[in-house]
């Protein structure tokens, strides 16, 4: 398996690091954001080092980011309105990785 340019691997790691981020935030507080970002940062460096994405990959990444923004806005509203007792900051930080990882994996697998 080639690691450079393997965006499916990158998005799967980002999806899983979202769950780790939420757990780390609950356990360690605000430092959990940094602990949760470490696996994704390592995967990002491994995938992007000395690799230039082509136009199709760039288009899929931009599409991932656009859809992610819509889904995160809806999730933010749902948590804010119906779950005010939860720590919304931890949920949103984790959901950014979870949603982007899931959408990116789906888009790269489909196309």
Short mmCIF file of N, CA and C in Angstrom, two decimals:
data_model
loop_
_atom_site.label_atom_id
_atom_site.label_comp_id
_atom_site.label_asym_id
_atom_site.label_seq_id
_atom_site.Cartn_x
_atom_site.Cartn_y
_atom_site.Cartn_z
N UNK A 1 0.84 -1.18 0.00
CA UNK A 1 0.00 0.00 0.00
C UNK A 1 0.88 1.24 0.00
N UNK A 2 0.57 2.14 -0.89
CA UNK A 2 1.30 3.39 -1.00
C UNK A 2 0.71 4.40 -0.03
N UNK A 3 1.56 5.05 0.76
CA UNK A 3 1.08 6.02 1.74
C UNK A 3 0.99 7.40 1.13
N UNK A 4 1.95 7.78 0.31
CA UNK A 4 1.92 9.11 -0.31
C UNK A 4 0.73 9.20 -1.26
N UNK A 5 -0.08 10.22 -1.06
CA UNK A 5 -1.23 10.43 -1.91
C UNK A 5 -2.41 9.54 -1.62
N UNK A 6 -2.37 8.77 -0.55
CA UNK A 6 -3.47 7.88 -0.20
C UNK A 6 -4.47 8.65 0.67
N UNK A 7 -5.39 9.33 0.02
CA UNK A 7 -6.34 10.16 0.75
C UNK A 7 -7.38 9.34 1.49
N UNK A 8 -7.63 8.14 1.05
CA UNK A 8 -8.56 7.28 1.78
C UNK A 8 -7.98 6.98 3.17
N UNK A 9 -6.70 6.66 3.23
CA UNK A 9 -6.04 6.45 4.52
C UNK A 9 -6.10 7.71 5.37
N UNK A 10 -5.85 8.86 4.77
CA UNK A 10 -5.87 10.13 5.50
C UNK A 10 -7.24 10.39 6.12
N UNK A 11 -8.29 10.19 5.34
CA UNK A 11 -9.63 10.47 5.85
C UNK A 11 -10.08 9.42 6.87
N UNK A 12 -9.65 8.19 6.73
CA UNK A 12 -9.98 7.18 7.74
C UNK A 12 -9.30 7.52 9.07
N UNK A 13 -8.05 7.94 9.00
CA UNK A 13 -7.34 8.34 10.22
C UNK A 13 -8.01 9.56 10.83
N UNK A 14 -8.45 10.50 10.00
CA UNK A 14 -9.13 11.68 10.53
C UNK A 14 -10.46 11.30 11.19
N UNK A 15 -11.19 10.38 10.58
CA UNK A 15 -12.44 9.90 11.16
C UNK A 15 -12.19 9.28 12.53
N UNK A 16 -11.22 8.42 12.64
CA UNK A 16 -10.92 7.76 13.91
C UNK A 16 -10.35 8.73 14.94
N UNK A 17 -9.56 9.69 14.49
CA UNK A 17 -9.00 10.66 15.43
C UNK A 17 -10.08 11.58 15.99
N UNK A 18 -11.20 11.71 15.30
CA UNK A 18 -12.31 12.48 15.85
C UNK A 18 -12.87 11.84 17.11
N UNK A 19 -13.02 10.52 17.10
CA UNK A 19 -13.48 9.82 18.30
C UNK A 19 -12.44 9.92 19.41
N UNK A 20 -11.17 9.78 19.04
CA UNK A 20 -10.10 9.90 20.03
C UNK A 20 -10.08 11.32 20.60
N UNK A 21 -10.36 12.32 19.78
CA UNK A 21 -10.36 13.71 20.25
C UNK A 21 -11.43 13.92 21.32
N UNK A 22 -12.63 13.41 21.08
CA UNK A 22 -13.69 13.59 22.07
C UNK A 22 -13.32 12.90 23.39
N UNK A 23 -12.83 11.68 23.31
CA UNK A 23 -12.42 10.96 24.52
C UNK A 23 -11.30 11.71 25.24
N UNK A 24 -10.32 12.19 24.48
CA UNK A 24 -9.19 12.92 25.08
C UNK A 24 -9.65 14.23 25.70
N UNK A 25 -10.60 14.90 25.07
CA UNK A 25 -11.12 16.15 25.64
C UNK A 25 -11.85 15.90 26.95
N UNK A 26 -12.61 14.83 27.02
CA UNK A 26 -13.32 14.50 28.26
C UNK A 26 -12.32 14.15 29.35
N UNK A 27 -11.25 13.44 29.00
CA UNK A 27 -10.27 13.01 29.99
C UNK A 27 -9.30 14.12 30.40
N UNK A 28 -8.80 14.91 29.41
CA UNK A 28 -7.71 15.84 29.67
C UNK A 28 -8.10 17.31 29.52
N UNK A 29 -9.34 17.58 29.21
CA UNK A 29 -9.76 18.97 29.04
C UNK A 29 -9.31 19.52 27.70
N UNK A 30 -8.96 20.76 27.69
CA UNK A 30 -8.61 21.44 26.45
C UNK A 30 -7.34 20.86 25.80
N UNK A 31 -6.48 20.26 26.59
CA UNK A 31 -5.29 19.61 26.03
C UNK A 31 -5.66 18.40 25.18
N UNK A 32 -6.85 17.87 25.37
CA UNK A 32 -7.32 16.75 24.57
C UNK A 32 -7.44 17.09 23.10
N UNK A 33 -7.66 18.36 22.79
CA UNK A 33 -7.71 18.79 21.39
C UNK A 33 -6.36 18.53 20.73
N UNK A 34 -5.30 18.84 21.42
CA UNK A 34 -3.96 18.61 20.88
C UNK A 34 -3.67 17.12 20.79
N UNK A 35 -4.03 16.37 21.82
CA UNK A 35 -3.81 14.92 21.79
C UNK A 35 -4.61 14.26 20.66
N UNK A 36 -5.78 14.76 20.41
CA UNK A 36 -6.59 14.21 19.33
C UNK A 36 -6.10 14.57 17.95
N UNK A 37 -5.42 15.71 17.84
CA UNK A 37 -4.92 16.16 16.55
C UNK A 37 -3.64 15.44 16.14
N UNK A 38 -2.90 14.89 17.08
CA UNK A 38 -1.60 14.27 16.78
C UNK A 38 -1.70 13.13 15.76
N UNK A 39 -2.62 12.16 15.89
CA UNK A 39 -2.68 11.09 14.87
C UNK A 39 -2.99 11.63 13.47
N UNK A 40 -3.90 12.60 13.40
CA UNK A 40 -4.23 13.19 12.10
C UNK A 40 -3.03 13.95 11.53
N UNK A 41 -2.30 14.66 12.36
CA UNK A 41 -1.13 15.41 11.88
C UNK A 41 -0.07 14.46 11.33
N UNK A 42 0.14 13.35 11.99
CA UNK A 42 1.12 12.37 11.50
C UNK A 42 0.68 11.80 10.15
N UNK A 43 -0.62 11.46 10.04
CA UNK A 43 -1.13 10.94 8.76
C UNK A 43 -1.06 12.00 7.66
N UNK A 44 -1.36 13.24 8.00
CA UNK A 44 -1.30 14.31 7.02
C UNK A 44 0.12 14.51 6.50
N UNK A 45 1.08 14.48 7.38
CA UNK A 45 2.47 14.63 6.96
C UNK A 45 2.89 13.45 6.10
N UNK A 46 2.50 12.24 6.49
CA UNK A 46 2.88 11.05 5.73
C UNK A 46 2.25 11.04 4.34
N UNK A 47 1.01 11.47 4.22
CA UNK A 47 0.31 11.43 2.93
C UNK A 47 0.75 12.56 2.02
N UNK A 48 1.00 13.74 2.55
CA UNK A 48 1.26 14.91 1.72
C UNK A 48 2.74 15.18 1.43
N UNK A 49 3.64 14.54 2.13
CA UNK A 49 5.06 14.81 1.92
C UNK A 49 5.48 14.42 0.50
N UNK A 50 6.02 15.38 -0.20
CA UNK A 50 6.53 15.19 -1.57
C UNK A 50 5.47 14.64 -2.52
N UNK A 51 4.22 15.08 -2.35
CA UNK A 51 3.15 14.62 -3.22
C UNK A 51 2.32 15.83 -3.65
N UNK A 52 2.08 15.95 -4.95
CA UNK A 52 1.22 17.00 -5.48
C UNK A 52 -0.07 16.37 -5.97
N UNK A 53 -1.21 16.73 -5.36
CA UNK A 53 -2.48 16.14 -5.79
C UNK A 53 -2.87 16.62 -7.18
N UNK A 54 -3.56 15.76 -7.92
CA UNK A 54 -4.03 16.17 -9.24
C UNK A 54 -5.36 16.91 -9.12
N UNK A 55 -5.92 17.32 -10.26
CA UNK A 55 -7.13 18.13 -10.25
C UNK A 55 -8.33 17.39 -9.67
N UNK A 56 -8.44 16.11 -9.94
CA UNK A 56 -9.55 15.32 -9.42
C UNK A 56 -9.49 15.26 -7.90
N UNK A 57 -8.31 15.02 -7.36
CA UNK A 57 -8.16 14.95 -5.91
C UNK A 57 -8.46 16.30 -5.26
N UNK A 58 -7.99 17.38 -5.88
CA UNK A 58 -8.28 18.70 -5.34
C UNK A 58 -9.77 19.00 -5.36
N UNK A 59 -10.45 18.61 -6.44
CA UNK A 59 -11.89 18.83 -6.53
C UNK A 59 -12.63 18.04 -5.46
N UNK A 60 -12.21 16.81 -5.21
CA UNK A 60 -12.85 16.00 -4.18
C UNK A 60 -12.60 16.55 -2.78
N UNK A 61 -11.41 17.06 -2.55
CA UNK A 61 -11.10 17.66 -1.25
C UNK A 61 -11.95 18.91 -1.03
N UNK A 62 -12.08 19.75 -2.06
CA UNK A 62 -12.92 20.94 -1.94
C UNK A 62 -14.38 20.58 -1.72
N UNK A 63 -14.85 19.55 -2.40
CA UNK A 63 -16.22 19.08 -2.21
C UNK A 63 -16.41 18.56 -0.79
N UNK A 64 -15.43 17.84 -0.28
CA UNK A 64 -15.47 17.36 1.10
C UNK A 64 -15.61 18.52 2.08
N UNK A 65 -14.81 19.55 1.88
CA UNK A 65 -14.86 20.69 2.79
C UNK A 65 -16.18 21.45 2.69
N UNK A 66 -16.76 21.54 1.50
CA UNK A 66 -18.04 22.23 1.34
C UNK A 66 -19.16 21.48 2.04
N UNK A 67 -19.23 20.18 1.83
CA UNK A 67 -20.28 19.39 2.47
C UNK A 67 -20.07 19.35 3.98
N UNK A 68 -18.82 19.31 4.41
CA UNK A 68 -18.52 19.29 5.84
C UNK A 68 -19.06 20.54 6.51
N UNK A 69 -18.92 21.68 5.89
CA UNK A 69 -19.42 22.92 6.48
C UNK A 69 -20.92 22.90 6.70
N UNK A 70 -21.65 22.35 5.73
CA UNK A 70 -23.10 22.27 5.86
C UNK A 70 -23.48 21.33 7.00
N UNK A 71 -22.86 20.15 7.04
CA UNK A 71 -23.21 19.16 8.06
C UNK A 71 -22.83 19.66 9.45
N UNK A 72 -21.69 20.29 9.60
CA UNK A 72 -21.27 20.80 10.91
C UNK A 72 -22.22 21.89 11.39
N UNK A 73 -22.68 22.76 10.49
CA UNK A 73 -23.62 23.81 10.88
C UNK A 73 -24.92 23.20 11.40
N UNK A 74 -25.41 22.16 10.75
CA UNK A 74 -26.62 21.49 11.21
C UNK A 74 -26.39 20.82 12.56
N UNK A 75 -25.25 20.13 12.71
CA UNK A 75 -24.94 19.49 14.00
C UNK A 75 -24.80 20.51 15.13
N UNK A 76 -24.19 21.65 14.84
CA UNK A 76 -24.04 22.69 15.84
C UNK A 76 -25.41 23.17 16.33
N UNK A 77 -26.34 23.36 15.38
CA UNK A 77 -27.67 23.81 15.76
C UNK A 77 -28.39 22.76 16.60
N UNK A 78 -28.27 21.49 16.21
CA UNK A 78 -28.94 20.42 16.95
C UNK A 78 -28.40 20.33 18.38
N UNK A 79 -27.10 20.34 18.53
CA UNK A 79 -26.51 20.22 19.87
C UNK A 79 -26.85 21.46 20.70
N UNK A 80 -26.78 22.63 20.11
CA UNK A 80 -27.06 23.86 20.85
C UNK A 80 -28.51 23.91 21.31
N UNK A 81 -29.43 23.51 20.45
CA UNK A 81 -30.85 23.61 20.79
C UNK A 81 -31.35 22.48 21.68
N UNK A 82 -30.94 21.25 21.43
CA UNK A 82 -31.53 20.11 22.12
C UNK A 82 -30.63 19.45 23.16
N UNK A 83 -29.35 19.79 23.18
CA UNK A 83 -28.44 19.19 24.17
C UNK A 83 -27.58 20.28 24.83
N UNK A 84 -28.19 21.26 25.49
CA UNK A 84 -27.39 22.36 26.06
C UNK A 84 -26.52 21.93 27.24
N UNK A 85 -26.82 20.78 27.85
CA UNK A 85 -26.04 20.36 29.02
C UNK A 85 -24.69 19.75 28.64
N UNK A 86 -24.51 19.38 27.37
CA UNK A 86 -23.25 18.80 26.92
C UNK A 86 -22.21 19.88 26.67
N UNK A 87 -20.96 19.51 26.74
CA UNK A 87 -19.89 20.46 26.43
C UNK A 87 -19.81 20.57 24.91
N UNK A 88 -20.42 21.58 24.36
CA UNK A 88 -20.56 21.69 22.91
C UNK A 88 -19.22 21.91 22.22
N UNK A 89 -18.26 22.53 22.88
CA UNK A 89 -16.96 22.76 22.25
C UNK A 89 -16.27 21.44 21.93
N UNK A 90 -16.25 20.52 22.88
CA UNK A 90 -15.64 19.22 22.64
C UNK A 90 -16.36 18.45 21.54
N UNK A 91 -17.68 18.53 21.54
CA UNK A 91 -18.46 17.83 20.53
C UNK A 91 -18.17 18.40 19.14
N UNK A 92 -18.08 19.69 19.02
CA UNK A 92 -17.86 20.29 17.70
C UNK A 92 -16.45 20.04 17.19
N UNK A 93 -15.48 20.11 18.06
CA UNK A 93 -14.11 19.82 17.64
C UNK A 93 -14.01 18.38 17.16
N UNK A 94 -14.60 17.46 17.89
CA UNK A 94 -14.57 16.05 17.49
C UNK A 94 -15.39 15.81 16.23
N UNK A 95 -16.55 16.46 16.12
CA UNK A 95 -17.41 16.26 14.96
C UNK A 95 -16.79 16.80 13.67
N UNK A 96 -15.97 17.80 13.77
CA UNK A 96 -15.30 18.29 12.57
C UNK A 96 -14.45 17.18 11.96
N UNK A 97 -13.69 16.49 12.78
CA UNK A 97 -12.86 15.39 12.27
C UNK A 97 -13.71 14.20 11.84
N UNK A 98 -14.71 13.87 12.62
CA UNK A 98 -15.55 12.71 12.29
C UNK A 98 -16.28 12.94 10.98
N UNK A 99 -16.91 14.09 10.84
CA UNK A 99 -17.70 14.38 9.63
C UNK A 99 -16.80 14.49 8.41
N UNK A 100 -15.69 15.22 8.53
CA UNK A 100 -14.80 15.37 7.38
C UNK A 100 -14.18 14.04 6.99
N UNK A 101 -13.83 13.23 7.97
CA UNK A 101 -13.27 11.91 7.67
C UNK A 101 -14.27 11.01 6.98
N UNK A 102 -15.52 11.01 7.46
CA UNK A 102 -16.55 10.16 6.85
C UNK A 102 -16.88 10.61 5.43
N UNK A 103 -17.06 11.91 5.24
CA UNK A 103 -17.40 12.42 3.91
C UNK A 103 -16.25 12.23 2.94
N UNK A 104 -15.03 12.53 3.38
CA UNK A 104 -13.87 12.34 2.52
C UNK A 104 -13.65 10.90 2.12
N UNK A 105 -13.80 10.00 3.07
CA UNK A 105 -13.66 8.57 2.75
C UNK A 105 -14.71 8.13 1.75
N UNK A 106 -15.94 8.55 1.98
CA UNK A 106 -17.04 8.18 1.06
C UNK A 106 -16.80 8.73 -0.34
N UNK A 107 -16.41 9.99 -0.44
CA UNK A 107 -16.20 10.59 -1.76
C UNK A 107 -15.04 9.94 -2.51
N UNK A 108 -13.96 9.65 -1.81
CA UNK A 108 -12.81 9.05 -2.49
C UNK A 108 -13.07 7.57 -2.83
N UNK A 109 -13.89 6.89 -2.05
CA UNK A 109 -14.23 5.50 -2.38
C UNK A 109 -15.20 5.42 -3.55
N UNK A 110 -16.15 6.35 -3.62
CA UNK A 110 -17.15 6.35 -4.68
C UNK A 110 -16.53 6.70 -6.03
N UNK A 111 -15.65 7.70 -6.04
CA UNK A 111 -15.11 8.15 -7.33
C UNK A 111 -13.86 7.42 -7.74
#
